[in-house]
Short mmCIF file of C-alpha atoms in Angstrom, two decimals:
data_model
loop_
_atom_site.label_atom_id
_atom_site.label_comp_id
_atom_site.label_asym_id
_atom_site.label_seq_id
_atom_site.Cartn_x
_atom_site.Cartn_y
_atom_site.Cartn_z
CA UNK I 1 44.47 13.53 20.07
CA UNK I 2 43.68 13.70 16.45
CA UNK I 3 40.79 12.38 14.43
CA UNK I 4 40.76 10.47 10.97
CA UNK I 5 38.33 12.38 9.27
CA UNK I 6 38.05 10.45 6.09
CA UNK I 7 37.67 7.04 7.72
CA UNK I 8 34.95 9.10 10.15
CA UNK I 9 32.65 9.85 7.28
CA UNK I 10 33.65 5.75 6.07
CA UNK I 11 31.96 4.37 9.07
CA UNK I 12 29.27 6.81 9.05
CA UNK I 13 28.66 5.99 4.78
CA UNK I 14 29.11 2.30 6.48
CA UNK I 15 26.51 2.26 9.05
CA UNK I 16 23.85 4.10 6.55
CA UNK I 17 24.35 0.92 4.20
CA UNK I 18 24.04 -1.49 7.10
CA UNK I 19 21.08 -0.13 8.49
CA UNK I 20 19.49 -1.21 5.34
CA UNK I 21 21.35 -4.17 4.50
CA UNK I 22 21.21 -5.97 7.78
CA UNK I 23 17.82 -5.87 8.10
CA UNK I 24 16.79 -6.84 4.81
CA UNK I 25 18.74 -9.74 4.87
CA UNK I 26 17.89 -10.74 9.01
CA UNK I 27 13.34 -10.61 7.70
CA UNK I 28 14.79 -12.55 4.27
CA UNK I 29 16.36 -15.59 6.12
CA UNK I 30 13.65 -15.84 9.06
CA UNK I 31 10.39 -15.26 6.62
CA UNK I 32 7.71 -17.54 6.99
CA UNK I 33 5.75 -19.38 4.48
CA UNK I 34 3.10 -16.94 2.71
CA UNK I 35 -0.36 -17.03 4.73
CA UNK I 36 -3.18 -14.98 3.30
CA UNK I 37 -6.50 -14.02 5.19
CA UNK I 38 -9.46 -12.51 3.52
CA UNK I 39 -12.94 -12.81 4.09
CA UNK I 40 -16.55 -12.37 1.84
CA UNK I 41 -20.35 -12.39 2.53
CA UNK I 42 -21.77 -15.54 1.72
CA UNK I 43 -25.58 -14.87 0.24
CA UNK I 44 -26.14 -18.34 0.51
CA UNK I 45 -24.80 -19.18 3.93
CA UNK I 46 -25.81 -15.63 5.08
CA UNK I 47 -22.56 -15.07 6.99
CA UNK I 48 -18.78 -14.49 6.68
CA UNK I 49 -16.20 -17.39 5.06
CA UNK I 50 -12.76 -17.12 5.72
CA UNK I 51 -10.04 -17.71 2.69
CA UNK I 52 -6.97 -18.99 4.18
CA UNK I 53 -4.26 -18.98 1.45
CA UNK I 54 -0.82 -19.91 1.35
CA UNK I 55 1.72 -20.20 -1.37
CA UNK I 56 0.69 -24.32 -2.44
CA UNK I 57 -3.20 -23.69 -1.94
CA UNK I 58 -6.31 -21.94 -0.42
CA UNK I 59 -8.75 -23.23 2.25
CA UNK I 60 -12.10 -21.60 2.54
CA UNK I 61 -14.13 -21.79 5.77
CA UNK I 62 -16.80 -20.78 8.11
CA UNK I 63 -16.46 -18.50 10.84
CA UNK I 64 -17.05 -21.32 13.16
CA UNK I 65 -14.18 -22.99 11.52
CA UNK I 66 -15.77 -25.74 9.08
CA UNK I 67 -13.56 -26.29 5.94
CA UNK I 68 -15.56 -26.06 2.57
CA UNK I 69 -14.51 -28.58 0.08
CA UNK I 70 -14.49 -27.58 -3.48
CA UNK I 71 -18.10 -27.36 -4.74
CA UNK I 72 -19.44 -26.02 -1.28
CA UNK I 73 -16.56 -23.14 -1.44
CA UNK I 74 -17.98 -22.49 -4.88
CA UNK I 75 -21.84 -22.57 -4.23
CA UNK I 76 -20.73 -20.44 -1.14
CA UNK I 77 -19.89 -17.42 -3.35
CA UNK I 78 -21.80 -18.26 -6.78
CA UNK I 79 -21.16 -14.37 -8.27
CA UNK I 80 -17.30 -15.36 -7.09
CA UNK I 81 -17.78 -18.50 -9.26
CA UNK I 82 -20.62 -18.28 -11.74
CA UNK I 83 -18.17 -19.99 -14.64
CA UNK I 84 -17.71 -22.93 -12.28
CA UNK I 85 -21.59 -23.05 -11.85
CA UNK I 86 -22.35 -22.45 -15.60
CA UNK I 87 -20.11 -25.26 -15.81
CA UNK I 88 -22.41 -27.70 -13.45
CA UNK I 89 -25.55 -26.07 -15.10
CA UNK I 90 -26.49 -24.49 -11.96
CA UNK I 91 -28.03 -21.63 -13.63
CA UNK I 92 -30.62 -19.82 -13.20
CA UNK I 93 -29.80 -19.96 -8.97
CA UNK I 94 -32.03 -18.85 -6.47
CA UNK I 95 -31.00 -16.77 -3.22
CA UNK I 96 -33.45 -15.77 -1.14
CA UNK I 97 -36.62 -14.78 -2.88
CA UNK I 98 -34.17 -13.31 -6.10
CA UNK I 99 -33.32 -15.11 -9.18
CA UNK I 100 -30.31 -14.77 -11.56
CA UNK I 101 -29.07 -16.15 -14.59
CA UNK I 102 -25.34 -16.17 -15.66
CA UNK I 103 -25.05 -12.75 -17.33
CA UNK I 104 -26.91 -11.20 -13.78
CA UNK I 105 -24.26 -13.06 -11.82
CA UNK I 106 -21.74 -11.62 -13.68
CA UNK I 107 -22.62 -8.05 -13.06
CA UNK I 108 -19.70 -7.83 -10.31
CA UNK I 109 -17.17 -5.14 -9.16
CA UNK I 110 -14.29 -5.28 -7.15
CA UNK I 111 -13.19 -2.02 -5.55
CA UNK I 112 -9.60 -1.55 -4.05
CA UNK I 113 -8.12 1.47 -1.98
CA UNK I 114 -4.36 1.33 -1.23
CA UNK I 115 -3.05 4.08 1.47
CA UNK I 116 -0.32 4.99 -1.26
CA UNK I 117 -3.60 6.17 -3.40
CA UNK I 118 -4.45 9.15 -0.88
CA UNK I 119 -0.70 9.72 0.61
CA UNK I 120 0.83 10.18 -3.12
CA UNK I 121 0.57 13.46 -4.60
CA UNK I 122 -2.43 13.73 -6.96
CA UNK I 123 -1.21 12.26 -10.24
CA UNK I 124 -0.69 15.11 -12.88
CA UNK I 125 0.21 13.48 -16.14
CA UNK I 126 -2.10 10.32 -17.69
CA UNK I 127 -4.47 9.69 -21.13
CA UNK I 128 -7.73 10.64 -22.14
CA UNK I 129 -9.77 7.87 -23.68
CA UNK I 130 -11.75 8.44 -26.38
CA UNK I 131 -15.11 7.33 -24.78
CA UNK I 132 -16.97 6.21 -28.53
CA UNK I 133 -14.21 4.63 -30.32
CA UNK I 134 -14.90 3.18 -33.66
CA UNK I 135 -14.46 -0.10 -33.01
CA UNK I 136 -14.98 -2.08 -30.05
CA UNK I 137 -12.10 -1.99 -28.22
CA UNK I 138 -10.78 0.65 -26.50
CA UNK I 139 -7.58 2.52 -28.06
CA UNK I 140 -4.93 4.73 -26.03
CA UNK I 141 -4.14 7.77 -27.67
CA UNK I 142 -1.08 9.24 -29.10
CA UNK I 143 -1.13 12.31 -26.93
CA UNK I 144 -1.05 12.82 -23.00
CA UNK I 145 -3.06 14.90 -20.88
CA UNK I 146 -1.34 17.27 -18.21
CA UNK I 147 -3.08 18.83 -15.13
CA UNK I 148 -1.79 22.03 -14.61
CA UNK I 149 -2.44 24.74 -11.83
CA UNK I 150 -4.27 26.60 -14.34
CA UNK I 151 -6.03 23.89 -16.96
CA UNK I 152 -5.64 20.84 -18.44
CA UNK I 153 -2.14 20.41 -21.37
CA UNK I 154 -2.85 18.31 -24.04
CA UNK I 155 1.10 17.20 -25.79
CA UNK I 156 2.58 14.99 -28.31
CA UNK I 157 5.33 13.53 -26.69
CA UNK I 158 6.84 11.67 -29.49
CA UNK I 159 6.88 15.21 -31.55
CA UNK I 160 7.29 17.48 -28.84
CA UNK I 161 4.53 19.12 -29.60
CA UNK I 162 1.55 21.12 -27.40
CA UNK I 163 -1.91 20.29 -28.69
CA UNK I 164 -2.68 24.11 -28.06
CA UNK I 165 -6.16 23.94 -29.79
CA UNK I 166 -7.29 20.38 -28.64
CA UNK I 167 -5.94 22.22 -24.67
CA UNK I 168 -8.00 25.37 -25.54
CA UNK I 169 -11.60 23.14 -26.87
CA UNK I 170 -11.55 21.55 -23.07
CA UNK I 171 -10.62 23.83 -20.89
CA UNK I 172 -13.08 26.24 -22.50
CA UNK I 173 -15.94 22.89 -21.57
CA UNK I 174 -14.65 23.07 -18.15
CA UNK I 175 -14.55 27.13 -17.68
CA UNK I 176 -18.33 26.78 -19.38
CA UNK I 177 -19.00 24.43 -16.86
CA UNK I 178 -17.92 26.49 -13.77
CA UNK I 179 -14.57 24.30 -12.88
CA UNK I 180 -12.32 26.35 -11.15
CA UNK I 181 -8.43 25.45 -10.95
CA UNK I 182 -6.34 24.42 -9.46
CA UNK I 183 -7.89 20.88 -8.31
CA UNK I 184 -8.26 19.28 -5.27
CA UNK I 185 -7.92 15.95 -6.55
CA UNK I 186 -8.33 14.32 -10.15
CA UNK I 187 -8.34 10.21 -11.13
CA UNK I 188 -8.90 8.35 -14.31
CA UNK I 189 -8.47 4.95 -15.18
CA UNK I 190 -6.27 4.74 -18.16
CA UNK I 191 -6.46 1.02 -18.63
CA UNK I 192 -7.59 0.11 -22.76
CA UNK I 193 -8.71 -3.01 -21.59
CA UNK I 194 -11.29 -2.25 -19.30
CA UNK I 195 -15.26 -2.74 -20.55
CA UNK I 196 -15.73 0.70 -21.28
CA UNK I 197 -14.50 4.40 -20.73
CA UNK I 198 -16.59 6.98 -17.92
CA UNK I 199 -13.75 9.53 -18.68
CA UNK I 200 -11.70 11.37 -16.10
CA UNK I 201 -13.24 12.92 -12.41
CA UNK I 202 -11.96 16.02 -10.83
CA UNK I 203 -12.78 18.13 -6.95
CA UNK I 204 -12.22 21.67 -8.31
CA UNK I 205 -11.14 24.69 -6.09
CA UNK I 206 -14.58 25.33 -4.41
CA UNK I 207 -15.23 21.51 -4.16
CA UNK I 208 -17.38 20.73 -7.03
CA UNK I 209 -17.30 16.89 -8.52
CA UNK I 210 -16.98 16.75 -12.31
CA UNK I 211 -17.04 14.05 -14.85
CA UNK I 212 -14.61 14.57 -18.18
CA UNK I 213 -15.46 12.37 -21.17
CA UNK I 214 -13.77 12.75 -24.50
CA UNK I 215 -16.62 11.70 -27.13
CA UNK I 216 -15.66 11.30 -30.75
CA UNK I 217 -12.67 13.56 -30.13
CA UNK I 218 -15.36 16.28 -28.48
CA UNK I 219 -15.08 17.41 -24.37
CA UNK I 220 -18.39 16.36 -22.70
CA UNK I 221 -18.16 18.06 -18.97
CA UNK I 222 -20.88 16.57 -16.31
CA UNK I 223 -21.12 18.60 -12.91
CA UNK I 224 -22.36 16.06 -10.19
CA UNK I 225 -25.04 17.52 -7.79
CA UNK I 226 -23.52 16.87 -5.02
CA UNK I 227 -19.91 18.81 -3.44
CA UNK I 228 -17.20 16.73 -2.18
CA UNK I 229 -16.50 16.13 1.02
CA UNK I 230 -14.35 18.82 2.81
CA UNK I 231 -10.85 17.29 3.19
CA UNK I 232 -10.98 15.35 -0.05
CA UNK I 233 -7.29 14.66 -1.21
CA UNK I 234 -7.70 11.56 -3.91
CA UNK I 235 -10.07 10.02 -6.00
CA UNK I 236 -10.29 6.63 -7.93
CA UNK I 237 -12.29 6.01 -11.05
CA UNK I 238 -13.36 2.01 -12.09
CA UNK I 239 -15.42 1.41 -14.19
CA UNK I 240 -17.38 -1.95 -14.23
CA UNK I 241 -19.91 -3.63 -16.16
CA UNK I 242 -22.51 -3.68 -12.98
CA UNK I 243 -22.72 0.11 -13.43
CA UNK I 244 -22.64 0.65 -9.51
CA UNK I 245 -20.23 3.52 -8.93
CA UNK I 246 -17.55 5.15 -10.82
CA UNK I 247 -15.16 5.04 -8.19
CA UNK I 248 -14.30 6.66 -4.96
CA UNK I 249 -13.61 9.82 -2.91
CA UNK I 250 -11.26 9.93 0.18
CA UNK I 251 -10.72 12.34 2.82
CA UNK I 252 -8.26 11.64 5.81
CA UNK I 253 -11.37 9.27 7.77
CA UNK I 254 -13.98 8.15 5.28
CA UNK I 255 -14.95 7.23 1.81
CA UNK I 256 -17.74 7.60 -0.49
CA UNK I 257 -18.44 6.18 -3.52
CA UNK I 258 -20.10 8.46 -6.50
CA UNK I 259 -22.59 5.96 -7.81
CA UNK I 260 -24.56 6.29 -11.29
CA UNK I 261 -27.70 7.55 -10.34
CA UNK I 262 -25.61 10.80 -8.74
CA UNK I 263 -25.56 9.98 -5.25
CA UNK I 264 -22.58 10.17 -2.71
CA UNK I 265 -22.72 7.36 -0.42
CA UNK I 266 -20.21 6.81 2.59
CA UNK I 267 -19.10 3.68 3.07
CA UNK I 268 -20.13 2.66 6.54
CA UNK I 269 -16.54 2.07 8.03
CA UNK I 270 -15.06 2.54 11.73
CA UNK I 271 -11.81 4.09 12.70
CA UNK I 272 -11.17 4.24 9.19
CA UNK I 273 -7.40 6.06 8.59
CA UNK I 274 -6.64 6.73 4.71
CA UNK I 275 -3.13 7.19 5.66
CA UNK I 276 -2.81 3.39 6.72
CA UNK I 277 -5.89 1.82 5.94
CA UNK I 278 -6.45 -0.84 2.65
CA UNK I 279 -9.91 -1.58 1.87
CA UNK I 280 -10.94 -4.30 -0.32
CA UNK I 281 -15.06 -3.98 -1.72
CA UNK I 282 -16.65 -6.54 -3.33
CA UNK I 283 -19.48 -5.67 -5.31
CA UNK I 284 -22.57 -7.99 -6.17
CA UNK I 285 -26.27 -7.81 -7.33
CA UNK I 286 -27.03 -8.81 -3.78
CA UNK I 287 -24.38 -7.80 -1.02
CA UNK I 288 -21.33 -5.57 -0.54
CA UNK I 289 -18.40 -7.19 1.25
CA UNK I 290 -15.95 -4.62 2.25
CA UNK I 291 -12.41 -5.73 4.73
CA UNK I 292 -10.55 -2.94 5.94
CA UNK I 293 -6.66 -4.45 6.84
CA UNK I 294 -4.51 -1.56 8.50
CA UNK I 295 -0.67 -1.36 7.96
CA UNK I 296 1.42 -1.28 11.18
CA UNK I 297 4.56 -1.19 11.79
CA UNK I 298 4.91 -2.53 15.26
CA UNK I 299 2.43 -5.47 14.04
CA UNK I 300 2.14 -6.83 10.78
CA UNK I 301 -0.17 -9.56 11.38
CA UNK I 302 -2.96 -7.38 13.01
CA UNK I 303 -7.02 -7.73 13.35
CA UNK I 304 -8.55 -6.66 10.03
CA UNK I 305 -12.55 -6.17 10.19
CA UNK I 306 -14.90 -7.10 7.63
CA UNK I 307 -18.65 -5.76 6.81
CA UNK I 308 -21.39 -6.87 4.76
CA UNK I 309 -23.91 -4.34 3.72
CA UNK I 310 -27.02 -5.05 1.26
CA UNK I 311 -27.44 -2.34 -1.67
CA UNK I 312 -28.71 0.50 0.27
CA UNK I 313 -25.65 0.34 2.46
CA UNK I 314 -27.28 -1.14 5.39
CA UNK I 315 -25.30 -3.30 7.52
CA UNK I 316 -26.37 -6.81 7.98
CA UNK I 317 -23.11 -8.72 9.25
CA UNK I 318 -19.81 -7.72 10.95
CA UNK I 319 -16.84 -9.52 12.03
CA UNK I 320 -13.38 -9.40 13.16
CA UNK I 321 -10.61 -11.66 11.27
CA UNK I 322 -7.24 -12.56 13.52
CA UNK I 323 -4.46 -14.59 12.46
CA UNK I 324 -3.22 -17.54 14.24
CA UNK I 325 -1.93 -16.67 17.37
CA UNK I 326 1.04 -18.79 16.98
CA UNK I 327 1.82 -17.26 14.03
CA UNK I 328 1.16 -13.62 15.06
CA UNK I 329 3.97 -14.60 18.43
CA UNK I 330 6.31 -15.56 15.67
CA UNK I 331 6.19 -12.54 13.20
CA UNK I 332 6.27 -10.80 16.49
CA UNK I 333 9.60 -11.94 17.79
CA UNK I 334 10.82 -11.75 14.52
CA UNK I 335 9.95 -8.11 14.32
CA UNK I 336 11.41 -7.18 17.70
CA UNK I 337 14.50 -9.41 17.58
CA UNK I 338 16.12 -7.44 14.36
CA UNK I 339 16.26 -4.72 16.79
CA UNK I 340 19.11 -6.40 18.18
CA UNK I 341 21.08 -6.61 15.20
CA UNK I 342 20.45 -2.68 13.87
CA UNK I 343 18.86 -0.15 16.49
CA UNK I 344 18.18 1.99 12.77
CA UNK I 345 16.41 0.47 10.04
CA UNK I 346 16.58 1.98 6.68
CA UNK I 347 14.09 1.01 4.02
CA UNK I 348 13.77 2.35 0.24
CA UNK I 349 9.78 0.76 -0.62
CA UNK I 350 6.97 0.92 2.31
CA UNK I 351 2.96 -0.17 1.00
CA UNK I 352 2.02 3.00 2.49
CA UNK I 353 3.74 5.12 -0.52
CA UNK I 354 4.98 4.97 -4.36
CA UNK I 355 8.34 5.14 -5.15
CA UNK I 356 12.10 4.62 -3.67
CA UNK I 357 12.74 7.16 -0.95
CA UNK I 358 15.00 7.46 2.19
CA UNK I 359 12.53 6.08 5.11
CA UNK I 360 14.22 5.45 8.78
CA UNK I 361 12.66 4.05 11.59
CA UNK I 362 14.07 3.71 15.08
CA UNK I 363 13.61 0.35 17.90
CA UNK I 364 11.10 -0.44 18.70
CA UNK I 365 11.69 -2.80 21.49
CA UNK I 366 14.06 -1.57 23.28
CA UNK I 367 15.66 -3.84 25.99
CA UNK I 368 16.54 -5.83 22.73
CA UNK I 369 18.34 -3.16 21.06
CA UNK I 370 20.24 -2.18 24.61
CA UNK I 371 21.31 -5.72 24.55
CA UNK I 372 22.50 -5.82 20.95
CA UNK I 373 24.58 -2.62 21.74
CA UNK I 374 26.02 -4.05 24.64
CA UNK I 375 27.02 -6.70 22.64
CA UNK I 376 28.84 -5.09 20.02
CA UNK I 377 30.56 -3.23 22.28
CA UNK I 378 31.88 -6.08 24.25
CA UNK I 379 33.44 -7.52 20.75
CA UNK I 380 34.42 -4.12 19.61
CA UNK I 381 36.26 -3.77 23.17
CA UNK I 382 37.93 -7.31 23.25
CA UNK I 383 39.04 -6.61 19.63
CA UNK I 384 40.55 -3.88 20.07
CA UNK I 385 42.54 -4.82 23.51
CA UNK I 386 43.95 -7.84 21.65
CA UNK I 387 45.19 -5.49 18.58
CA UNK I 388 46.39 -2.93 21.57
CA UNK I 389 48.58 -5.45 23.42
CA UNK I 390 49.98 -6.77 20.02
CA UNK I 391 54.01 -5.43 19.55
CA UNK I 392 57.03 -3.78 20.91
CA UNK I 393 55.00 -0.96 21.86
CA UNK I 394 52.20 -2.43 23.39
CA UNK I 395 52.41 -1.78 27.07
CA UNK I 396 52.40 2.25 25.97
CA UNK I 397 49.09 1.79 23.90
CA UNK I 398 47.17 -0.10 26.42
CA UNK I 399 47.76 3.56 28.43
CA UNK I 400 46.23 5.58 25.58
CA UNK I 401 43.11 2.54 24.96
CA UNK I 402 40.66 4.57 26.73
CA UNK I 403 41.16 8.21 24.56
CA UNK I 404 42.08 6.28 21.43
CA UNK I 405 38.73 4.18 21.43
CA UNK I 406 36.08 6.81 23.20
CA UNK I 407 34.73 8.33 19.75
CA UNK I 408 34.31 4.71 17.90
CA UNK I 409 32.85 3.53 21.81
CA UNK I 410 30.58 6.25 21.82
CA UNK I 411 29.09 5.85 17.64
CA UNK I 412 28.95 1.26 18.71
CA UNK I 413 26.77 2.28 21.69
CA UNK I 414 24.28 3.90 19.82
CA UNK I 415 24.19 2.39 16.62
CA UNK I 416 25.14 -1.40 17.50
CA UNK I 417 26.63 -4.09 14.84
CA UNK I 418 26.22 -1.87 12.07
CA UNK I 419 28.96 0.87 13.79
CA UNK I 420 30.85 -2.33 14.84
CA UNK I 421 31.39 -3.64 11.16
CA UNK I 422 31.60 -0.18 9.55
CA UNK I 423 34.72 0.66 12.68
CA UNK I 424 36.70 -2.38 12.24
CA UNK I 425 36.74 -2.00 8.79
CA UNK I 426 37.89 1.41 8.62
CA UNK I 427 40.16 1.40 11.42
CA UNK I 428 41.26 3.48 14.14
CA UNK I 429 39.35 6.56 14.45
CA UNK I 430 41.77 8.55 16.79
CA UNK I 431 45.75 8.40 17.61
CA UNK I 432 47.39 9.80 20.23
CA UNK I 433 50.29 9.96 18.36
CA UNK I 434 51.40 13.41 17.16
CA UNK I 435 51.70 14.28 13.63
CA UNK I 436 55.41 14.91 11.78
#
């Protein structure tokens, strides 16, 4: 027996390609129409409301299932809507035994933690704001700022050229300061659009929480009295005109927010996993709504859990969100019937991570993908017989079927339609017939 090396490595180069393409194109043709759940405290009806959004429009209603129409959806969140209620001259509003006018509804935040933010290495290259520009807006700068193992690299990139001074003025502010290097973890928020600039934050080597401001071209270094967390990783700075928090620490199971009066306060969150978990915070002079969705895999229309807290972090409603169960049965046949066309599925983007990469995942149901092997070994099988039994010498290859066909047999029965495409179209695999 002898083996075609060359059109080996073809159907193994084939069934890589397959295991991505066939799959991609399987959830393209059966995806559904866009359905969105999400779900916010409601000061004024002193519960949850549900947004249900799809791609043509979005339907907000109570937990009990009542459908707001347009002005109750609006009065049901006013800091949500304040322009529409400035609009009906609504303001000043009343909830509870608290008054606002416009500009105190609009002191708002929204606060939102991917899984990619604490899986993806710590971020090493971004801009340093200058905090006091002259005028009013905001300006990026014209050099970039480089965390090192051993400082902070300030360089030109358009010149090629290392700011050695400007590098030596604030790493002297941190070493003054008592920042050690390297860092734990390190976020800024680099947008020139935002309000205003709080700087850069940093966990240094022995866990201390720092606050990096560039101020009329000067390093201002604040040390927060507080240590992070052990098992911080990542960090998120946003900066908003409510003047809540500056952003967020993570560590593998929990989150706290470093607020402006120099407090760490953990989010009140259960069977939180940074790894998988998204969590969505909604910020208002009243409430905190925070929704914590988890990424899965084996279900992609899962329970998500949302929690209203007041401003001291005390809880004061919980519920539990679930999509339609006739949708969830859908996505979930969907999911487990491409397991029948590829038993390997190859993908290059996941919302768990940044980046392209080389990410495989295996069946997941099973039975299915037993079946979809079977079947493309049936076809591969009757193929082949009718190509055998084809010509003069036909009778002496259907003796030789068996050894000729075992390897390409053996690589359908574990990797299903994608080996079947990628062996027919490179051909025989083995001969029996000797070499000249």
């Amino acid at each position: 027996m002898h083996f075609y090396k060359a059109r080996l490595a073809i159907v193994f180069i084939g069934i890589l390609v397959l295991s991505w393409f066939i799959p991609q194109t399987y959830w393209r043709i059966t995806r559904s129409d866009y359905l969105g759940l999400s779900a916010t405290y409601s000061p004024t009806h002193e519960a949850f409301v549900i947004r249900e959004s799809t791609a043509v429009r979005s339907v907000l209603r109570t937990e009990d299932g009542q459908i707001l129409n347009g002005r109750e959806m609006r009065m049901a969140l006013p800091f949500m809507y304040r322009m529409d209620l400035q609009k009906w001259n609504k303001f000043p509003i009343t909830i509870g035994d608290r008054t606002f006018d416009y500009s105190q509804a609009s002191q708002t935040q929204m606060s939102r933690l991917r899984p990619r933010l604490f899986n993806d290495p710590m971020s090493t290259v971004t801009v340093l704001l200058e905090s006091e520009p002259e005028g009013a807006s905001l300006e990026l700068p014209t050099d970039l700022m480089i965390v090192t193992d051993t400082g902070l690299k300030f360089v030109r990139a358009d010149k090629n050229e290392v700011l050695i001074e400007k590098g030596k003025r604030f790493n002297d502010a941190l070493a003054t300061a008592g920042i050690v290097f390297p860092l734990k973890a390190f976020g800024n928020n680099p947008d020139p659009l935002k309000p205003f600039d709080e700087g850069a934050f940093m966990v240094d080597a022995k866990n201390k929480v720092a606050q990096l401001k560039m101020v009329r071209g000067e390093p201002t270094v604040k040390v927060m009295p507080y240590l992070a967390p052990e098992g911080t990783r990542s960090l998120t700075v946003s900066e908003s005109s409510l003047r809540h928090h500056y952003g967020a620490l993570l560590t593998p199971t929990a989150v706290y927010l470093m607020t402006y009066d120099d407090k760490l306060q953990p989010l009140p969150l259960r069977n939180y996993r940074a790894e998988s978990d998204t969590l969505t915070m909604w910020t208002t002079p009243l409430t905190h709504s925070i929704m914590k969705t988890r990424f899965s895999r084996d279900e992609m229309m899962g329970d998500f859990t949302a929690t209203a807290t007041n401003r001291d972090f005390k809880v004061i409603d919980e519920t539990t969100v679930s999509y339609p169960s006739a949708r969830r049965e859908r996505e979930a046949r969907v999911q487990e019937w491409v397991n029948f066309f590829s038993p390997m599925m190859i993908s290059q983007l996941t919302p768990t991570r940044s980046g392209v990469f080389f990410d495989v995942s295996f069946a997941r149901a099973p039975m299915v993908t037993l079946l979809g092997n079977f079947v493309a070994l049936t076809l591969y099988l009757i193929i082949q017989w009718i190509l055998t039994t084809r010509g003069n010498n036909g009778n002496r290859r259907r003796h030789a079927f068996v050894r000729e066909n075992a390897l390409a047999t053996t690589i359908i029965a574990v990797f299903g339609l994608p080996a079947l495409i990628a062996t027919l179209t490179a051909g025989s695999l083995m001969t029996s017939t000797k070499r000249s």
